[in-house]
């Protein structure tokens, strides 16, 4: 794909809105529902996922094209990509524990879950399936993660408002979160066709 401003903007809109990992591809739902109770924690998780997804897209590109393909080991793509992602998550976890202990404690178990976040693995495998070059692979990781962050922060904002709302007892807590997630997913379907390349 040629690098022009139009293509770049269309690619960004496509990744963030049209093919949002949460609302269109349904990847990464565990941290989406688990960490989206407060905007502060949701934005922290979104930043961590953005960092991991961008670096994972970069490193997995090199692993695939310069290690797996030349050695005819392309069938090990899933295992090798999970190892790269797990290493990056360990790095992010150590960094956050040292520099942002309050956010580290707030994220709790969900920070190590980035390792098994299927949105991160999905982005890296989509890069290979779509035959993106290095630039577009990293951009797919960055913009896909921005779409993930948009979704999780929007959900956190809605859930904070729901805490003060008069909701029927049967819907309080997790059930209303699922209803809201479904409605937001339907709303994101409105972006279908926008940013077609």
mmCIF file with all atom_site columns, C-alpha atoms in Angstrom:
data_model
loop_
_atom_site.group_PDB
_atom_site.id
_atom_site.type_symbol
_atom_site.label_atom_id
_atom_site.label_alt_id
_atom_site.label_comp_id
_atom_site.label_asym_id
_atom_site.label_entity_id
_atom_site.label_seq_id
_atom_site.pdbx_PDB_ins_code
_atom_site.Cartn_x
_atom_site.Cartn_y
_atom_site.Cartn_z
_atom_site.occupancy
_atom_site.B_iso_or_equiv
_atom_site.pdbx_formal_charge
_atom_site.auth_seq_id
_atom_site.auth_comp_id
_atom_site.auth_asym_id
_atom_site.auth_atom_id
_atom_site.pdbx_PDB_model_num
ATOM 1   C CA . UNK A 1 1   ? 0.000   0.000   0.000  1.00 0.00 ? 1   UNK A CA 1
ATOM 2   C CA . UNK A 1 2   ? 1.377   3.376   -1.000 1.00 0.00 ? 2   UNK A CA 1
ATOM 3   C CA . UNK A 1 3   ? 2.117   5.861   1.784  1.00 0.00 ? 3   UNK A CA 1
ATOM 4   C CA . UNK A 1 4   ? 0.028   8.963   1.149  1.00 0.00 ? 4   UNK A CA 1
ATOM 5   C CA . UNK A 1 5   ? -1.778  11.216  3.595  1.00 0.00 ? 5   UNK A CA 1
ATOM 6   C CA . UNK A 1 6   ? -5.153  9.923   2.366  1.00 0.00 ? 6   UNK A CA 1
ATOM 7   C CA . UNK A 1 7   ? -4.129  6.281   2.765  1.00 0.00 ? 7   UNK A CA 1
ATOM 8   C CA . UNK A 1 8   ? -2.686  7.018   6.196  1.00 0.00 ? 8   UNK A CA 1
ATOM 9   C CA . UNK A 1 9   ? -5.883  8.721   7.416  1.00 0.00 ? 9   UNK A CA 1
ATOM 10  C CA . UNK A 1 10  ? -8.104  6.008   5.935  1.00 0.00 ? 10  UNK A CA 1
ATOM 11  C CA . UNK A 1 11  ? -5.950  3.350   7.578  1.00 0.00 ? 11  UNK A CA 1
ATOM 12  C CA . UNK A 1 12  ? -6.226  5.121   10.935 1.00 0.00 ? 12  UNK A CA 1
ATOM 13  C CA . UNK A 1 13  ? -10.021 5.447   10.710 1.00 0.00 ? 13  UNK A CA 1
ATOM 14  C CA . UNK A 1 14  ? -10.248 1.830   9.593  1.00 0.00 ? 14  UNK A CA 1
ATOM 15  C CA . UNK A 1 15  ? -8.206  0.563   12.564 1.00 0.00 ? 15  UNK A CA 1
ATOM 16  C CA . UNK A 1 16  ? -9.706  2.797   15.261 1.00 0.00 ? 16  UNK A CA 1
ATOM 17  C CA . UNK A 1 17  ? -13.377 2.851   14.288 1.00 0.00 ? 17  UNK A CA 1
ATOM 18  C CA . UNK A 1 18  ? -14.365 0.472   11.492 1.00 0.00 ? 18  UNK A CA 1
ATOM 19  C CA . UNK A 1 19  ? -12.382 -2.605  12.582 1.00 0.00 ? 19  UNK A CA 1
ATOM 20  C CA . UNK A 1 20  ? -12.211 -1.824  16.295 1.00 0.00 ? 20  UNK A CA 1
ATOM 21  C CA . UNK A 1 21  ? -10.740 -4.824  18.115 1.00 0.00 ? 21  UNK A CA 1
ATOM 22  C CA . UNK A 1 22  ? -13.411 -4.761  20.834 1.00 0.00 ? 22  UNK A CA 1
ATOM 23  C CA . UNK A 1 23  ? -16.582 -3.801  19.001 1.00 0.00 ? 23  UNK A CA 1
ATOM 24  C CA . UNK A 1 24  ? -15.984 -5.210  15.510 1.00 0.00 ? 24  UNK A CA 1
ATOM 25  C CA . UNK A 1 25  ? -13.540 -8.084  15.938 1.00 0.00 ? 25  UNK A CA 1
ATOM 26  C CA . UNK A 1 26  ? -14.526 -8.998  19.538 1.00 0.00 ? 26  UNK A CA 1
ATOM 27  C CA . UNK A 1 27  ? -10.904 -9.433  20.618 1.00 0.00 ? 27  UNK A CA 1
ATOM 28  C CA . UNK A 1 28  ? -9.645  -8.404  24.058 1.00 0.00 ? 28  UNK A CA 1
ATOM 29  C CA . UNK A 1 29  ? -12.999 -8.580  25.840 1.00 0.00 ? 29  UNK A CA 1
ATOM 30  C CA . UNK A 1 30  ? -11.555 -9.878  29.146 1.00 0.00 ? 30  UNK A CA 1
ATOM 31  C CA . UNK A 1 31  ? -9.568  -6.737  30.056 1.00 0.00 ? 31  UNK A CA 1
ATOM 32  C CA . UNK A 1 32  ? -12.279 -4.622  28.408 1.00 0.00 ? 32  UNK A CA 1
ATOM 33  C CA . UNK A 1 33  ? -14.890 -5.833  30.877 1.00 0.00 ? 33  UNK A CA 1
ATOM 34  C CA . UNK A 1 34  ? -12.514 -6.341  33.808 1.00 0.00 ? 34  UNK A CA 1
ATOM 35  C CA . UNK A 1 35  ? -10.694 -2.996  33.893 1.00 0.00 ? 35  UNK A CA 1
ATOM 36  C CA . UNK A 1 36  ? -13.383 -0.656  32.611 1.00 0.00 ? 36  UNK A CA 1
ATOM 37  C CA . UNK A 1 37  ? -14.938 0.267   35.955 1.00 0.00 ? 37  UNK A CA 1
ATOM 38  C CA . UNK A 1 38  ? -12.891 3.492   36.368 1.00 0.00 ? 38  UNK A CA 1
ATOM 39  C CA . UNK A 1 39  ? -11.652 5.853   33.652 1.00 0.00 ? 39  UNK A CA 1
ATOM 40  C CA . UNK A 1 40  ? -8.229  6.212   35.287 1.00 0.00 ? 40  UNK A CA 1
ATOM 41  C CA . UNK A 1 41  ? -7.518  2.470   35.298 1.00 0.00 ? 41  UNK A CA 1
ATOM 42  C CA . UNK A 1 42  ? -9.036  2.038   31.837 1.00 0.00 ? 42  UNK A CA 1
ATOM 43  C CA . UNK A 1 43  ? -6.797  4.720   30.355 1.00 0.00 ? 43  UNK A CA 1
ATOM 44  C CA . UNK A 1 44  ? -3.756  3.176   32.085 1.00 0.00 ? 44  UNK A CA 1
ATOM 45  C CA . UNK A 1 45  ? -4.612  -0.212  30.649 1.00 0.00 ? 45  UNK A CA 1
ATOM 46  C CA . UNK A 1 46  ? -5.154  1.371   27.227 1.00 0.00 ? 46  UNK A CA 1
ATOM 47  C CA . UNK A 1 47  ? -1.722  3.005   27.332 1.00 0.00 ? 47  UNK A CA 1
ATOM 48  C CA . UNK A 1 48  ? -0.083  -0.269  28.407 1.00 0.00 ? 48  UNK A CA 1
ATOM 49  C CA . UNK A 1 49  ? -1.842  -2.181  25.607 1.00 0.00 ? 49  UNK A CA 1
ATOM 50  C CA . UNK A 1 50  ? -0.861  0.516   23.087 1.00 0.00 ? 50  UNK A CA 1
ATOM 51  C CA . UNK A 1 51  ? 2.786   0.239   24.076 1.00 0.00 ? 51  UNK A CA 1
ATOM 52  C CA . UNK A 1 52  ? 2.765   -3.576  23.987 1.00 0.00 ? 52  UNK A CA 1
ATOM 53  C CA . UNK A 1 53  ? 0.793   -3.807  20.728 1.00 0.00 ? 53  UNK A CA 1
ATOM 54  C CA . UNK A 1 54  ? 3.031   -1.325  18.897 1.00 0.00 ? 54  UNK A CA 1
ATOM 55  C CA . UNK A 1 55  ? 6.237   -3.031  20.035 1.00 0.00 ? 55  UNK A CA 1
ATOM 56  C CA . UNK A 1 56  ? 4.777   -6.493  19.434 1.00 0.00 ? 56  UNK A CA 1
ATOM 57  C CA . UNK A 1 57  ? 3.900   -5.493  15.860 1.00 0.00 ? 57  UNK A CA 1
ATOM 58  C CA . UNK A 1 58  ? 7.460   -4.276  15.346 1.00 0.00 ? 58  UNK A CA 1
ATOM 59  C CA . UNK A 1 59  ? 9.250   -7.284  16.843 1.00 0.00 ? 59  UNK A CA 1
ATOM 60  C CA . UNK A 1 60  ? 6.965   -9.947  15.395 1.00 0.00 ? 60  UNK A CA 1
ATOM 61  C CA . UNK A 1 61  ? 7.498   -8.496  11.921 1.00 0.00 ? 61  UNK A CA 1
ATOM 62  C CA . UNK A 1 62  ? 11.224  -9.155  12.265 1.00 0.00 ? 62  UNK A CA 1
ATOM 63  C CA . UNK A 1 63  ? 10.713  -12.548 13.920 1.00 0.00 ? 63  UNK A CA 1
ATOM 64  C CA . UNK A 1 64  ? 8.418   -13.699 11.133 1.00 0.00 ? 64  UNK A CA 1
ATOM 65  C CA . UNK A 1 65  ? 10.324  -12.309 8.127  1.00 0.00 ? 65  UNK A CA 1
ATOM 66  C CA . UNK A 1 66  ? 13.886  -12.845 9.325  1.00 0.00 ? 66  UNK A CA 1
ATOM 67  C CA . UNK A 1 67  ? 13.650  -15.954 11.518 1.00 0.00 ? 67  UNK A CA 1
ATOM 68  C CA . UNK A 1 68  ? 10.545  -18.053 10.874 1.00 0.00 ? 68  UNK A CA 1
ATOM 69  C CA . UNK A 1 69  ? 10.297  -17.735 7.080  1.00 0.00 ? 69  UNK A CA 1
ATOM 70  C CA . UNK A 1 70  ? 14.018  -18.251 6.275  1.00 0.00 ? 70  UNK A CA 1
ATOM 71  C CA . UNK A 1 71  ? 14.139  -21.296 8.578  1.00 0.00 ? 71  UNK A CA 1
ATOM 72  C CA . UNK A 1 72  ? 10.834  -22.588 7.135  1.00 0.00 ? 72  UNK A CA 1
ATOM 73  C CA . UNK A 1 73  ? 9.225   -22.465 10.578 1.00 0.00 ? 73  UNK A CA 1
ATOM 74  C CA . UNK A 1 74  ? 6.224   -20.284 9.703  1.00 0.00 ? 74  UNK A CA 1
ATOM 75  C CA . UNK A 1 75  ? 3.927   -22.866 11.297 1.00 0.00 ? 75  UNK A CA 1
ATOM 76  C CA . UNK A 1 76  ? 5.327   -21.742 14.693 1.00 0.00 ? 76  UNK A CA 1
ATOM 77  C CA . UNK A 1 77  ? 3.884   -18.255 14.246 1.00 0.00 ? 77  UNK A CA 1
ATOM 78  C CA . UNK A 1 78  ? 1.431   -18.430 17.169 1.00 0.00 ? 78  UNK A CA 1
ATOM 79  C CA . UNK A 1 79  ? 3.891   -19.820 19.699 1.00 0.00 ? 79  UNK A CA 1
ATOM 80  C CA . UNK A 1 80  ? 6.705   -17.461 18.715 1.00 0.00 ? 80  UNK A CA 1
ATOM 81  C CA . UNK A 1 81  ? 4.416   -14.408 18.720 1.00 0.00 ? 81  UNK A CA 1
ATOM 82  C CA . UNK A 1 82  ? 3.084   -15.307 22.175 1.00 0.00 ? 82  UNK A CA 1
ATOM 83  C CA . UNK A 1 83  ? 6.675   -15.539 23.448 1.00 0.00 ? 83  UNK A CA 1
ATOM 84  C CA . UNK A 1 84  ? 7.476   -12.087 22.041 1.00 0.00 ? 84  UNK A CA 1
ATOM 85  C CA . UNK A 1 85  ? 4.297   -10.606 23.560 1.00 0.00 ? 85  UNK A CA 1
ATOM 86  C CA . UNK A 1 86  ? 4.943   -12.253 26.948 1.00 0.00 ? 86  UNK A CA 1
ATOM 87  C CA . UNK A 1 87  ? 8.451   -10.796 27.023 1.00 0.00 ? 87  UNK A CA 1
ATOM 88  C CA . UNK A 1 88  ? 7.152   -7.318  26.231 1.00 0.00 ? 88  UNK A CA 1
ATOM 89  C CA . UNK A 1 89  ? 4.467   -7.560  28.911 1.00 0.00 ? 89  UNK A CA 1
ATOM 90  C CA . UNK A 1 90  ? 7.098   -8.533  31.491 1.00 0.00 ? 90  UNK A CA 1
ATOM 91  C CA . UNK A 1 91  ? 9.063   -5.435  30.517 1.00 0.00 ? 91  UNK A CA 1
ATOM 92  C CA . UNK A 1 92  ? 5.956   -3.197  30.816 1.00 0.00 ? 92  UNK A CA 1
ATOM 93  C CA . UNK A 1 93  ? 5.046   -4.796  34.153 1.00 0.00 ? 93  UNK A CA 1
ATOM 94  C CA . UNK A 1 94  ? 8.514   -4.159  35.614 1.00 0.00 ? 94  UNK A CA 1
ATOM 95  C CA . UNK A 1 95  ? 8.475   -0.573  34.303 1.00 0.00 ? 95  UNK A CA 1
ATOM 96  C CA . UNK A 1 96  ? 5.023   0.177   35.755 1.00 0.00 ? 96  UNK A CA 1
ATOM 97  C CA . UNK A 1 97  ? 5.858   -1.437  39.101 1.00 0.00 ? 97  UNK A CA 1
ATOM 98  C CA . UNK A 1 98  ? 8.916   0.813   39.400 1.00 0.00 ? 98  UNK A CA 1
ATOM 99  C CA . UNK A 1 99  ? 7.572   4.087   38.000 1.00 0.00 ? 99  UNK A CA 1
ATOM 100 C CA . UNK A 1 100 ? 3.772   3.957   38.520 1.00 0.00 ? 100 UNK A CA 1
ATOM 101 C CA . UNK A 1 101 ? 3.052   1.720   41.552 1.00 0.00 ? 101 UNK A CA 1
ATOM 102 C CA . UNK A 1 102 ? -0.500  3.047   42.076 1.00 0.00 ? 102 UNK A CA 1
ATOM 103 C CA . UNK A 1 103 ? -1.520  2.206   38.503 1.00 0.00 ? 103 UNK A CA 1
ATOM 104 C CA . UNK A 1 104 ? 0.327   -1.105  38.767 1.00 0.00 ? 104 UNK A CA 1
ATOM 105 C CA . UNK A 1 105 ? -1.719  -2.013  41.872 1.00 0.00 ? 105 UNK A CA 1
ATOM 106 C CA . UNK A 1 106 ? -4.971  -0.750  40.315 1.00 0.00 ? 106 UNK A CA 1
ATOM 107 C CA . UNK A 1 107 ? -4.524  -2.917  37.216 1.00 0.00 ? 107 UNK A CA 1
ATOM 108 C CA . UNK A 1 108 ? -3.779  -5.954  39.369 1.00 0.00 ? 108 UNK A CA 1
ATOM 109 C CA . UNK A 1 109 ? -4.153  -9.281  37.581 1.00 0.00 ? 109 UNK A CA 1
ATOM 110 C CA . UNK A 1 110 ? -5.221  -7.596  34.342 1.00 0.00 ? 110 UNK A CA 1
ATOM 111 C CA . UNK A 1 111 ? -1.723  -6.331  33.585 1.00 0.00 ? 111 UNK A CA 1
ATOM 112 C CA . UNK A 1 112 ? -0.229  -9.834  33.163 1.00 0.00 ? 112 UNK A CA 1
ATOM 113 C CA . UNK A 1 113 ? -3.371  -10.715 31.197 1.00 0.00 ? 113 UNK A CA 1
ATOM 114 C CA . UNK A 1 114 ? -2.112  -8.490  28.361 1.00 0.00 ? 114 UNK A CA 1
ATOM 115 C CA . UNK A 1 115 ? 0.094   -11.508 27.592 1.00 0.00 ? 115 UNK A CA 1
ATOM 116 C CA . UNK A 1 116 ? -2.989  -13.521 26.731 1.00 0.00 ? 116 UNK A CA 1
ATOM 117 C CA . UNK A 1 117 ? -4.939  -10.545 25.373 1.00 0.00 ? 117 UNK A CA 1
ATOM 118 C CA . UNK A 1 118 ? -6.106  -11.867 22.053 1.00 0.00 ? 118 UNK A CA 1
ATOM 119 C CA . UNK A 1 119 ? -6.265  -8.315  20.646 1.00 0.00 ? 119 UNK A CA 1
ATOM 120 C CA . UNK A 1 120 ? -2.468  -8.057  20.841 1.00 0.00 ? 120 UNK A CA 1
ATOM 121 C CA . UNK A 1 121 ? -1.951  -11.475 19.270 1.00 0.00 ? 121 UNK A CA 1
ATOM 122 C CA . UNK A 1 122 ? -4.699  -10.735 16.748 1.00 0.00 ? 122 UNK A CA 1
ATOM 123 C CA . UNK A 1 123 ? -2.993  -7.526  15.623 1.00 0.00 ? 123 UNK A CA 1
ATOM 124 C CA . UNK A 1 124 ? 0.331   -9.282  15.041 1.00 0.00 ? 124 UNK A CA 1
ATOM 125 C CA . UNK A 1 125 ? -1.258  -12.119 13.088 1.00 0.00 ? 125 UNK A CA 1
ATOM 126 C CA . UNK A 1 126 ? -3.392  -9.689  11.045 1.00 0.00 ? 126 UNK A CA 1
ATOM 127 C CA . UNK A 1 127 ? -0.185  -7.908  10.051 1.00 0.00 ? 127 UNK A CA 1
ATOM 128 C CA . UNK A 1 128 ? 1.104   -11.143 8.519  1.00 0.00 ? 128 UNK A CA 1
ATOM 129 C CA . UNK A 1 129 ? -2.246  -12.159 6.995  1.00 0.00 ? 129 UNK A CA 1
ATOM 130 C CA . UNK A 1 130 ? -2.644  -8.735  5.353  1.00 0.00 ? 130 UNK A CA 1
ATOM 131 C CA . UNK A 1 131 ? 1.004   -8.713  4.159  1.00 0.00 ? 131 UNK A CA 1
ATOM 132 C CA . UNK A 1 132 ? 1.733   -5.343  5.726  1.00 0.00 ? 132 UNK A CA 1
ATOM 133 C CA . UNK A 1 133 ? 5.257   -3.997  5.452  1.00 0.00 ? 133 UNK A CA 1
ATOM 134 C CA . UNK A 1 134 ? 7.088   -2.837  8.590  1.00 0.00 ? 134 UNK A CA 1
ATOM 135 C CA . UNK A 1 135 ? 5.554   0.650   8.619  1.00 0.00 ? 135 UNK A CA 1
ATOM 136 C CA . UNK A 1 136 ? 1.957   -0.506  8.160  1.00 0.00 ? 136 UNK A CA 1
ATOM 137 C CA . UNK A 1 137 ? 2.463   -3.319  10.688 1.00 0.00 ? 137 UNK A CA 1
ATOM 138 C CA . UNK A 1 138 ? 3.501   -0.865  13.380 1.00 0.00 ? 138 UNK A CA 1
ATOM 139 C CA . UNK A 1 139 ? 0.718   1.551   12.407 1.00 0.00 ? 139 UNK A CA 1
ATOM 140 C CA . UNK A 1 140 ? -1.822  -1.285  12.610 1.00 0.00 ? 140 UNK A CA 1
ATOM 141 C CA . UNK A 1 141 ? -0.535  -2.040  16.112 1.00 0.00 ? 141 UNK A CA 1
ATOM 142 C CA . UNK A 1 142 ? -0.637  1.601   17.221 1.00 0.00 ? 142 UNK A CA 1
ATOM 143 C CA . UNK A 1 143 ? -4.018  2.486   15.725 1.00 0.00 ? 143 UNK A CA 1
ATOM 144 C CA . UNK A 1 144 ? -5.575  -0.850  16.697 1.00 0.00 ? 144 UNK A CA 1
ATOM 145 C CA . UNK A 1 145 ? -4.473  -0.213  20.278 1.00 0.00 ? 145 UNK A CA 1
ATOM 146 C CA . UNK A 1 146 ? -5.849  3.327   20.093 1.00 0.00 ? 146 UNK A CA 1
ATOM 147 C CA . UNK A 1 147 ? -9.187  1.837   19.092 1.00 0.00 ? 147 UNK A CA 1
ATOM 148 C CA . UNK A 1 148 ? -8.915  -0.556  22.044 1.00 0.00 ? 148 UNK A CA 1
ATOM 149 C CA . UNK A 1 149 ? -8.147  2.384   24.358 1.00 0.00 ? 149 UNK A CA 1
ATOM 150 C CA . UNK A 1 150 ? -11.065 4.394   22.941 1.00 0.00 ? 150 UNK A CA 1
ATOM 151 C CA . UNK A 1 151 ? -13.421 1.490   23.578 1.00 0.00 ? 151 UNK A CA 1
ATOM 152 C CA . UNK A 1 152 ? -12.228 0.782   27.121 1.00 0.00 ? 152 UNK A CA 1
ATOM 153 C CA . UNK A 1 153 ? -12.245 4.461   28.175 1.00 0.00 ? 153 UNK A CA 1
ATOM 154 C CA . UNK A 1 154 ? -15.733 5.026   26.707 1.00 0.00 ? 154 UNK A CA 1
ATOM 155 C CA . UNK A 1 155 ? -16.969 1.947   28.539 1.00 0.00 ? 155 UNK A CA 1
ATOM 156 C CA . UNK A 1 156 ? -15.376 3.123   31.805 1.00 0.00 ? 156 UNK A CA 1
ATOM 157 C CA . UNK A 1 157 ? -17.064 6.512   31.464 1.00 0.00 ? 157 UNK A CA 1
ATOM 158 C CA . UNK A 1 158 ? -20.447 4.882   30.959 1.00 0.00 ? 158 UNK A CA 1
ATOM 159 C CA . UNK A 1 159 ? -19.910 2.466   33.862 1.00 0.00 ? 159 UNK A CA 1
ATOM 160 C CA . UNK A 1 160 ? -18.951 5.317   36.205 1.00 0.00 ? 160 UNK A CA 1
ATOM 161 C CA . UNK A 1 161 ? -22.216 7.070   35.314 1.00 0.00 ? 161 UNK A CA 1
ATOM 162 C CA . UNK A 1 162 ? -24.165 3.839   35.797 1.00 0.00 ? 162 UNK A CA 1
ATOM 163 C CA . UNK A 1 163 ? -22.933 3.561   39.400 1.00 0.00 ? 163 UNK A CA 1
ATOM 164 C CA . UNK A 1 164 ? -25.022 6.607   40.313 1.00 0.00 ? 164 UNK A CA 1
ATOM 165 C CA . UNK A 1 165 ? -28.002 5.600   38.157 1.00 0.00 ? 165 UNK A CA 1
ATOM 166 C CA . UNK A 1 166 ? -31.194 3.929   39.254 1.00 0.00 ? 166 UNK A CA 1
ATOM 167 C CA . UNK A 1 167 ? -30.859 0.517   37.611 1.00 0.00 ? 167 UNK A CA 1
ATOM 168 C CA . UNK A 1 168 ? -33.152 -2.455  38.285 1.00 0.00 ? 168 UNK A CA 1
ATOM 169 C CA . UNK A 1 169 ? -31.542 -4.791  40.824 1.00 0.00 ? 169 UNK A CA 1
ATOM 170 C CA . UNK A 1 170 ? -31.320 -7.684  38.342 1.00 0.00 ? 170 UNK A CA 1
ATOM 171 C CA . UNK A 1 171 ? -29.176 -5.590  35.976 1.00 0.00 ? 171 UNK A CA 1
ATOM 172 C CA . UNK A 1 172 ? -26.758 -4.072  38.523 1.00 0.00 ? 172 UNK A CA 1
ATOM 173 C CA . UNK A 1 173 ? -23.071 -4.817  38.033 1.00 0.00 ? 173 UNK A CA 1
ATOM 174 C CA . UNK A 1 174 ? -21.938 -7.151  35.288 1.00 0.00 ? 174 UNK A CA 1
ATOM 175 C CA . UNK A 1 175 ? -25.297 -7.639  33.473 1.00 0.00 ? 175 UNK A CA 1
ATOM 176 C CA . UNK A 1 176 ? -25.692 -3.922  32.716 1.00 0.00 ? 176 UNK A CA 1
ATOM 177 C CA . UNK A 1 177 ? -22.055 -3.871  31.545 1.00 0.00 ? 177 UNK A CA 1
ATOM 178 C CA . UNK A 1 178 ? -22.859 -6.543  28.973 1.00 0.00 ? 178 UNK A CA 1
ATOM 179 C CA . UNK A 1 179 ? -25.936 -4.629  27.822 1.00 0.00 ? 179 UNK A CA 1
ATOM 180 C CA . UNK A 1 180 ? -23.881 -1.434  27.449 1.00 0.00 ? 180 UNK A CA 1
ATOM 181 C CA . UNK A 1 181 ? -21.109 -3.298  25.602 1.00 0.00 ? 181 UNK A CA 1
ATOM 182 C CA . UNK A 1 182 ? -23.691 -4.705  23.191 1.00 0.00 ? 182 UNK A CA 1
ATOM 183 C CA . UNK A 1 183 ? -25.220 -1.291  22.559 1.00 0.00 ? 183 UNK A CA 1
ATOM 184 C CA . UNK A 1 184 ? -21.800 0.278   22.019 1.00 0.00 ? 184 UNK A CA 1
ATOM 185 C CA . UNK A 1 185 ? -20.948 -2.496  19.580 1.00 0.00 ? 185 UNK A CA 1
ATOM 186 C CA . UNK A 1 186 ? -24.111 -1.767  17.616 1.00 0.00 ? 186 UNK A CA 1
ATOM 187 C CA . UNK A 1 187 ? -23.203 1.936   17.623 1.00 0.00 ? 187 UNK A CA 1
ATOM 188 C CA . UNK A 1 188 ? -19.741 1.128   16.231 1.00 0.00 ? 188 UNK A CA 1
ATOM 189 C CA . UNK A 1 189 ? -21.394 -0.833  13.412 1.00 0.00 ? 189 UNK A CA 1
ATOM 190 C CA . UNK A 1 190 ? -22.455 2.597   12.158 1.00 0.00 ? 190 UNK A CA 1
ATOM 191 C CA . UNK A 1 191 ? -18.835 3.131   11.127 1.00 0.00 ? 191 UNK A CA 1
ATOM 192 C CA . UNK A 1 192 ? -18.944 0.114   8.770  1.00 0.00 ? 192 UNK A CA 1
ATOM 193 C CA . UNK A 1 193 ? -17.898 1.175   5.295  1.00 0.00 ? 193 UNK A CA 1
ATOM 194 C CA . UNK A 1 194 ? -16.173 4.295   6.605  1.00 0.00 ? 194 UNK A CA 1
ATOM 195 C CA . UNK A 1 195 ? -12.511 4.323   5.692  1.00 0.00 ? 195 UNK A CA 1
ATOM 196 C CA . UNK A 1 196 ? -12.662 1.531   3.125  1.00 0.00 ? 196 UNK A CA 1
ATOM 197 C CA . UNK A 1 197 ? -9.319  1.217   1.368  1.00 0.00 ? 197 UNK A CA 1
#
